[in-house]
Coordinates of C-alpha atoms and ligand atoms in Angstrom, one line a residue:
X130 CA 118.8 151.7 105.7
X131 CA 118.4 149.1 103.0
X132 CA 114.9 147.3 102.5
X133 CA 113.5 144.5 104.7
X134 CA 114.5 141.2 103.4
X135 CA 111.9 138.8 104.6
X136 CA 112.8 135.0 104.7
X137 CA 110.0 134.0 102.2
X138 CA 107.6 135.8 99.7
X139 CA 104.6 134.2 98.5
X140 CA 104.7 133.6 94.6
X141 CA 101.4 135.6 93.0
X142 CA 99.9 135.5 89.5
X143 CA 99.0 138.6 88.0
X144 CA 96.0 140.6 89.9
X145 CA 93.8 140.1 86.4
X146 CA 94.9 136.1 85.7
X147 CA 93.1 135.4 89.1
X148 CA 90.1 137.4 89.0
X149 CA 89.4 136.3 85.1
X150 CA 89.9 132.7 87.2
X151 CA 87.3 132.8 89.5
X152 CA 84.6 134.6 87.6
X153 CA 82.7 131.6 86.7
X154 CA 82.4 130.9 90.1
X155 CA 81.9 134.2 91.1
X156 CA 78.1 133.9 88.9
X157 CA 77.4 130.8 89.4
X158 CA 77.9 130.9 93.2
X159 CA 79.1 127.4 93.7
X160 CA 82.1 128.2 96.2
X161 CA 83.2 125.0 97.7
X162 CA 81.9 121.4 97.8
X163 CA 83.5 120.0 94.8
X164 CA 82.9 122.3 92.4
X165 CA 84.0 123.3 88.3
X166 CA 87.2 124.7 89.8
X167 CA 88.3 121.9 92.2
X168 CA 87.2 119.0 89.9
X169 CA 89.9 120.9 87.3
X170 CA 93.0 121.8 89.5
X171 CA 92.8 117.9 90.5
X172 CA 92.8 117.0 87.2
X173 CA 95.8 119.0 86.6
X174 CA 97.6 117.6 89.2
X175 CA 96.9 114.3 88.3
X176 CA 98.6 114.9 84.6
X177 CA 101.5 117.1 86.7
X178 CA 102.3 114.5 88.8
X179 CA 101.2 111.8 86.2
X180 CA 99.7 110.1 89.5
X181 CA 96.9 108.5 89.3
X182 CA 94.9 109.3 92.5
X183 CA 95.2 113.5 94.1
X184 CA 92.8 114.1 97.0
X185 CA 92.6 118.1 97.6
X186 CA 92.7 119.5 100.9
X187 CA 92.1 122.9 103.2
X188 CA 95.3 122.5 104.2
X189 CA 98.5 120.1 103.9
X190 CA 98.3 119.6 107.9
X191 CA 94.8 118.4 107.5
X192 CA 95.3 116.2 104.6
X193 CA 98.4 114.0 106.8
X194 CA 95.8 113.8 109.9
X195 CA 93.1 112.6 107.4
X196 CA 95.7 109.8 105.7
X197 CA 96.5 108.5 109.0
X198 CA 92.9 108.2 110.0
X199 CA 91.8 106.5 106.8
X200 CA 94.8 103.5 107.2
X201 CA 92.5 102.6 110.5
X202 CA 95.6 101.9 112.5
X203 CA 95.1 100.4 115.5
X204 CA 95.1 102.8 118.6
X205 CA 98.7 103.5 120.3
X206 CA 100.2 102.1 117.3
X207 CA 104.1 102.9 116.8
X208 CA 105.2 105.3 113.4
X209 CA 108.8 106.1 112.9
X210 CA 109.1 109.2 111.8
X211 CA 111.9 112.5 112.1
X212 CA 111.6 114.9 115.0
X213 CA 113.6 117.2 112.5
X214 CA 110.6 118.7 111.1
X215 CA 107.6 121.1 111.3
X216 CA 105.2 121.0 114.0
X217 CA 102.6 119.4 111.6
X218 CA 104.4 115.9 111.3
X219 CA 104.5 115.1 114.5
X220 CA 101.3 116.5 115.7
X221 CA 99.6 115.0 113.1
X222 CA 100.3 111.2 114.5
X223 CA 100.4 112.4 118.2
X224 CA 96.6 113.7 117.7
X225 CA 95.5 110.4 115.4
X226 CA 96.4 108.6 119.2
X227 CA 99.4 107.1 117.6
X228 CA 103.3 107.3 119.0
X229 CA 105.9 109.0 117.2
X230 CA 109.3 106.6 117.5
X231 CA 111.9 109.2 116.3
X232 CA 114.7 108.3 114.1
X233 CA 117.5 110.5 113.5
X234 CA 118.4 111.9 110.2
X235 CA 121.9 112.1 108.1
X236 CA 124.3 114.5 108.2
X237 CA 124.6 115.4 104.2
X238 CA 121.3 116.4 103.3
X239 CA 118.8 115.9 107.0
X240 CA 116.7 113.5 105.5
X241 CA 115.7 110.1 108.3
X242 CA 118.5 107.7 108.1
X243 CA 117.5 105.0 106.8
X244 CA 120.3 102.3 108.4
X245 CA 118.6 103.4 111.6
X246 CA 115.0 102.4 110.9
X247 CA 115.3 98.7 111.3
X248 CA 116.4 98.9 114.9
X249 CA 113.3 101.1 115.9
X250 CA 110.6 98.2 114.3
X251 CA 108.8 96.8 116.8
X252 CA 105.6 94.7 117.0
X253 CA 103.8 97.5 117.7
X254 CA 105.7 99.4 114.9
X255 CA 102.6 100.5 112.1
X256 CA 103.8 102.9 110.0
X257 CA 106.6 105.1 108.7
X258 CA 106.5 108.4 108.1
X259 CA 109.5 110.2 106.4
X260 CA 109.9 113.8 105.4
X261 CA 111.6 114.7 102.0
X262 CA 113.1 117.9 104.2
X263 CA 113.7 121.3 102.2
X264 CA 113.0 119.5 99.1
X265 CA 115.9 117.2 99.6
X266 CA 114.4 113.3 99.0
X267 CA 114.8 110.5 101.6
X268 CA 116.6 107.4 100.7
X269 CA 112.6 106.1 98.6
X270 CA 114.4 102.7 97.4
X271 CA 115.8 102.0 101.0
X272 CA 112.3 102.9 103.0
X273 CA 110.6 101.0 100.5
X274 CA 112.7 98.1 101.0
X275 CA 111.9 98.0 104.5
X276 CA 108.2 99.1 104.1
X277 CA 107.7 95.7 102.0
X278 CA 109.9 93.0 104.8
X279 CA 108.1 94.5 107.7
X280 CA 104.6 95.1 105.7
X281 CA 104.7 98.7 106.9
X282 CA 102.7 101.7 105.1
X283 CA 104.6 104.8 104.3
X284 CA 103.2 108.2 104.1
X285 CA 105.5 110.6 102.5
X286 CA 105.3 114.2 104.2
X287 CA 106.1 115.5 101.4
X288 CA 105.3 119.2 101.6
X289 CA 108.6 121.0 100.4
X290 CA 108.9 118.7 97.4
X291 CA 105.9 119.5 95.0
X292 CA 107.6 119.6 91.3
X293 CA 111.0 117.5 93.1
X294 CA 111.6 114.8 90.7
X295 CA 113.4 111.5 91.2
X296 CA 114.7 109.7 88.2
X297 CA 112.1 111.6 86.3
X298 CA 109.5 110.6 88.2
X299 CA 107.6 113.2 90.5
X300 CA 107.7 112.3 94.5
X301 CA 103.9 112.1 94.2
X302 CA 104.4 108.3 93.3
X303 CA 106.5 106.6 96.1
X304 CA 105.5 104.8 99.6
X305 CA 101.9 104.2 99.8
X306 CA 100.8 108.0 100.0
X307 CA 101.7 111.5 99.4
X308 CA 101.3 114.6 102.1
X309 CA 101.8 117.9 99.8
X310 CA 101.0 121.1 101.5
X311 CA 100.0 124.4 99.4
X312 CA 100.8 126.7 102.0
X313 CA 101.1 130.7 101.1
X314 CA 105.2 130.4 101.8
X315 CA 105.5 127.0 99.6
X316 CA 107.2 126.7 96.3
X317 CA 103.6 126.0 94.9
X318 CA 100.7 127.2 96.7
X319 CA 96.7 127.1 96.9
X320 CA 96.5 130.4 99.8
X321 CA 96.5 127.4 102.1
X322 CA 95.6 123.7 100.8
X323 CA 96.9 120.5 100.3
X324 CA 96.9 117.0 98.6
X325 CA 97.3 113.3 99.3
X326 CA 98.5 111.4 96.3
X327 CA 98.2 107.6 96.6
X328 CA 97.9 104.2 93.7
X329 CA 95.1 102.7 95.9
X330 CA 92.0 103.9 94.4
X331 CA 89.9 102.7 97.3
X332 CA 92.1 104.2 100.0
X333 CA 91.9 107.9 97.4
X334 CA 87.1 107.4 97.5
X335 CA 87.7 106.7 101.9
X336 CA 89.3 109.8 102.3
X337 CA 87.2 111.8 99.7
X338 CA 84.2 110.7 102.4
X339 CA 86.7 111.1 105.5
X340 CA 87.1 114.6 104.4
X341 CA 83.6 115.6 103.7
X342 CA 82.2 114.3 107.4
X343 CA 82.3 111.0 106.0
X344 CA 79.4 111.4 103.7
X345 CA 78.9 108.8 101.3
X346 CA 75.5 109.8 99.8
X347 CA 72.4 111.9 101.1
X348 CA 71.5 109.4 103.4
X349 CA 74.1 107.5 104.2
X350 CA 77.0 108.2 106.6
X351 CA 80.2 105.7 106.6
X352 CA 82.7 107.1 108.7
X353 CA 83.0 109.5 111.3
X354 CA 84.9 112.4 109.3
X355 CA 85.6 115.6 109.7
X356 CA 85.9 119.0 107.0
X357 CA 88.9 119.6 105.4
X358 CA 87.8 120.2 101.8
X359 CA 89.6 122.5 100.1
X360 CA 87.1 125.6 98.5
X361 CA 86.7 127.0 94.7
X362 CA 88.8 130.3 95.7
X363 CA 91.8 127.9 96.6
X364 CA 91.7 125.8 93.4
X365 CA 92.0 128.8 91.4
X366 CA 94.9 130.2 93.3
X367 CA 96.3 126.8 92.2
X368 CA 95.2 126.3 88.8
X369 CA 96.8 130.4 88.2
X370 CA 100.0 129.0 90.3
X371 CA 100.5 126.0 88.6
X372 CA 101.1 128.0 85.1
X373 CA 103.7 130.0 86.3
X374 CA 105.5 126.8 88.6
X375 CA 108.4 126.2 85.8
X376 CA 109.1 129.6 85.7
X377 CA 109.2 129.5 89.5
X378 CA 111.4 126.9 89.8
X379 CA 113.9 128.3 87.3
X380 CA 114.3 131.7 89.1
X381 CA 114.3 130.1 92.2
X382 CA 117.7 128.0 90.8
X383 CA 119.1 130.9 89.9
X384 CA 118.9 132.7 93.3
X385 CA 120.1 129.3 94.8
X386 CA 123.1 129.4 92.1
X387 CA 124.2 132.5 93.5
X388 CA 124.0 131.8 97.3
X389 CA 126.3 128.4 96.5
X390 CA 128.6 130.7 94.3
X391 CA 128.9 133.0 97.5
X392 CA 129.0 130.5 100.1
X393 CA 130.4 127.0 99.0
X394 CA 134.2 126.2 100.1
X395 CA 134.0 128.5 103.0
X396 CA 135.7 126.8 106.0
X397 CA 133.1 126.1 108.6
X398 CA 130.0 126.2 106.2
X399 CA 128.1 123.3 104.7
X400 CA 125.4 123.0 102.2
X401 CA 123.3 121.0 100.7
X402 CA 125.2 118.6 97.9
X403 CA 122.6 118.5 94.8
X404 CA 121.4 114.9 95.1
X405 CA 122.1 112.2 92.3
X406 CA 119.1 111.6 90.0
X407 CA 116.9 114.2 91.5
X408 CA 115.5 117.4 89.7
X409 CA 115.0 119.7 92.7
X410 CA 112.8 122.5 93.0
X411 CA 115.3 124.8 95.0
X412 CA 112.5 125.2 98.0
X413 CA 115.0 126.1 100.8
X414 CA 118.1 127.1 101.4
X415 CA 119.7 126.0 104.6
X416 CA 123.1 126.9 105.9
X417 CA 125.1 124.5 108.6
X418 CA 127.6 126.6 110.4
X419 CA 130.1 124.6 112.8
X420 CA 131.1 127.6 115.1
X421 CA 134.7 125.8 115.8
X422 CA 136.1 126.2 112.4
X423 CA 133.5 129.7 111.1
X424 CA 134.5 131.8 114.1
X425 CA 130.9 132.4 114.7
X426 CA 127.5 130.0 115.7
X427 CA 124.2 130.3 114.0
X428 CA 122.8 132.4 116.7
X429 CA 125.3 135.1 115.8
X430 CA 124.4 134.9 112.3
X431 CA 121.0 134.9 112.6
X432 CA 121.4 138.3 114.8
X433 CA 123.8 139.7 112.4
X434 CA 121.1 139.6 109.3
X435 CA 118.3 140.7 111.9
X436 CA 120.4 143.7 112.5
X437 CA 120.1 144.7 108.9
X438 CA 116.7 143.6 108.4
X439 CA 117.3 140.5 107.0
X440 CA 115.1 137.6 108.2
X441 CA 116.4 134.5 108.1
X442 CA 115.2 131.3 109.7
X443 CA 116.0 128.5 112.2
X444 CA 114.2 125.8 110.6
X445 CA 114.1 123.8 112.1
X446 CA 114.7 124.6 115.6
X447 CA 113.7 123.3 117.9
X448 CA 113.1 119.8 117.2
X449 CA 109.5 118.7 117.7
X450 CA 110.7 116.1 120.1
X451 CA 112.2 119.3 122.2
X452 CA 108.4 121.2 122.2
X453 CA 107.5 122.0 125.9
X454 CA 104.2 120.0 124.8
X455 CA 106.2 117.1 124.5
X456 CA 107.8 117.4 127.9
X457 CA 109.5 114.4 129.2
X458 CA 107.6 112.4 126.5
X459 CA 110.7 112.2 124.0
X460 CA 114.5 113.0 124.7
X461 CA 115.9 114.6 121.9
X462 CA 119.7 113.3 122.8
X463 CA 118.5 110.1 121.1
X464 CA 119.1 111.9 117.6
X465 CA 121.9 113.2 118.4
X466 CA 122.6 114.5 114.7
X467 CA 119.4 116.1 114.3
X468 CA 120.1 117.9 117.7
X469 CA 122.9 118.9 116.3
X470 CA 121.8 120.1 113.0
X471 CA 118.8 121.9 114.5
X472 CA 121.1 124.0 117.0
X473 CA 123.6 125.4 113.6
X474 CA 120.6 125.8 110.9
X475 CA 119.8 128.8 109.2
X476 CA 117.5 129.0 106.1
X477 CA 118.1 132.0 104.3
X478 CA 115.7 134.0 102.2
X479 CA 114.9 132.6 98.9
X480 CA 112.3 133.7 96.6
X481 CA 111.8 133.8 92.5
X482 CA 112.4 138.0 92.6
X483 CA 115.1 137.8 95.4
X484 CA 117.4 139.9 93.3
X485 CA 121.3 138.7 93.0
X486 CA 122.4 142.5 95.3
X487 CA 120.5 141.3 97.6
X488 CA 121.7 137.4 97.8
X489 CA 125.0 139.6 97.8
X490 CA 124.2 141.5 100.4
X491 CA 123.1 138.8 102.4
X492 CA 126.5 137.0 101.8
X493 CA 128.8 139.9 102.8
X494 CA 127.0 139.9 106.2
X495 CA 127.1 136.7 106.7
X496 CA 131.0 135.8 105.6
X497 CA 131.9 139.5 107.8
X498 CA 130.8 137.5 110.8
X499 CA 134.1 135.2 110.5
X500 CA 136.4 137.5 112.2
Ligands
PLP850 C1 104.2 123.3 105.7 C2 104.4 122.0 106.3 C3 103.4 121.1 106.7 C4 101.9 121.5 106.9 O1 101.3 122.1 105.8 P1 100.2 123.2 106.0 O2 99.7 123.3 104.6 O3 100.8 124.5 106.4 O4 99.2 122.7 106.9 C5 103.7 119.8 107.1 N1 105.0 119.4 107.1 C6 106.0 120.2 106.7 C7 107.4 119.6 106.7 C8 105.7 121.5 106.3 O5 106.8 122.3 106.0

């Protein structure tokens, strides 16, 4: 029986690199809080991103709750958004009391589409909030058009697109903030963490307070906040990550090089086109099988590469609009491309040391389910 491929593998600096990383800390016992560590990695990111404004976070989930709570927006307020996501995007506005209004999302690479948007605006309409899917951007010059005739804020969940460029500019710097989660399975990661990335400097010192209980000084309290700082342990993962990220990227490419070699031109499979103008970071790897002309669905696949061990991944499936939380709330025929997208998606594994056998392997199984 051949090895366990599993659909994801976190990236991981050498065992020494990180220890000789969080010595300091280790002695001087200053663990979270804003401390020698944190105050770097942001620093980093700032000239990474060449933005001028990164908030760090515990998490990437926490840093889109706390961005929605520092815009204020006013209770049951309406943000567009794409139920063909993780379970993070739409919780996030569901819990800040808002109402997600779902658009659906295009065919060629399952970003929202944006001729859609303008028909869901309504009085009520506050916010959008897009999600640059697998990596893949959303039309930025489009949403931003409509963001500035409809005075609408846009919060980028951008969480699979840390080091994705667009016209060499890094997505950190488009709409009026930037969600990027540092999640353990992400093409950069912190353990877990997060950042918001945004121009306004006084919007970037709110949520610095929001996410410290909304402490302003010693003895005095601004807003009612919560915790979501991001600790000295996490920064150093990130600072050891962020050395390696090019070289991340690059074998990433490669693996992703291979798959299309395998898989592109094969009637009843689609892939991802590269987009124009963007430098991708290879996050994901999805696969859109149309049972009618493969021979098989995505169910079959999926049990085909479970049988050998293989873990691939229906991401995203369900949509969040389908969750049995959201019962009767939302009807999912209304995006009736996303529906569709979400019932014949596969991601396959894809990781820096995924060897090329093994993207082989993956491929004969997959292309022997056509008969
Ligand atoms: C991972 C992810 C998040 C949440 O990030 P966490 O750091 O895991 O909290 C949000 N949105 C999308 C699209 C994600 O993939």
């Amino acid at each position: 029986m051949n090895d366990k491929i599993a659909v994801t593998r976190s990236s991981m600096p050498d065992f020494e690199e990180y220890c000789r990383e969080i010595k300091d800390l280790w002695d001087s016992r200053w663990l979270t809080n804003n401390g020698v560590k944190h105050r770097q990695f942001e620093q980093q990111l700032k000239d990474y991103l060449h933005t001028p404004n990164v908030t760090l976070f515990a998490n990437g989930h926490l840093a889109l709750e706390h961005i929605i709570e520092a815009f204020e927006f006013p209770e049951g307020g309406e943000v567009i958004t794409t139920p063909f996501t993780f379970a993070s995007t739409t919780h996030a506005i569901v819990r800040s009391r808002l109402n997600p209004v779902f658009c659906d999302i295009k065919s060629a690479d399952y970003t929202m589409d944006e001729s859609l948007i303008e028909e869901l605006i309504t009085d009520n309409t506050c916010a959008i909030i897009p999600v640059h899917v697998y990596g893949n951007l959303c039309n930025i010059e489009a949403i931003q058009n409509i963001s500035e005739k409809y005075s609408l804020k846009i919060i980028y969940d951008a969480a699979h697109s840390f080091g994705v460029q667009y016209k060499g500019i890094s997505t950190a710097n488009f709409g009026d903030a930037t969600m990027f989660s540092f999640h353990a399975t992400k093409v950069f990661h912190t353990i877990e963490g997060g950042a918001i990335c945004c121009k306004d400097e006084e919007l970037a010192h709110r949520l610095c307070e929001i996410k410290n209980f909304g402490i302003h000084n010693p003895e005095s309290t601004l807003y009612i906040g919560g915790n979501a700082k991001m600790n000295e342990f996490q920064a150093a993962m990130g600072i050891c990550n962020l050395r390696h990220l090019s070289d991340e990227i690059n074998k990433r490419k490669a693996v992703t090089k291979r798959y299309i070699s395998r898989l592109s031109g094969v009637e009843g499979i689609s892939l991802c086109d590269a987009q124009p103008d963007v430098q991708s970071n290879y996050a994901y790897f999805p696969v859109v099988f149309d049972p009618d002309k493969f021979g098989a669905d995505r169910d079959d696949v999926f049990a085909a590469l479970a049988e050998n061990n293989i873990g691939a991944r229906k991401y995203f499936y369900p949509l969040t609009s389908s969750f049995e939380c959201y019962r009767d709330r939302f009807n999912p025929n209304e995006t009736p491309v996303a529906l569709r997208i979400s019932q014949s998606v596969l991601t396959l594994p894809l990781y820096a040391d995924l060897s090329f056998d093994d993207v082989d392997r993956i491929c004969d199984i997959i292309l022997n389910c056509n008969k």
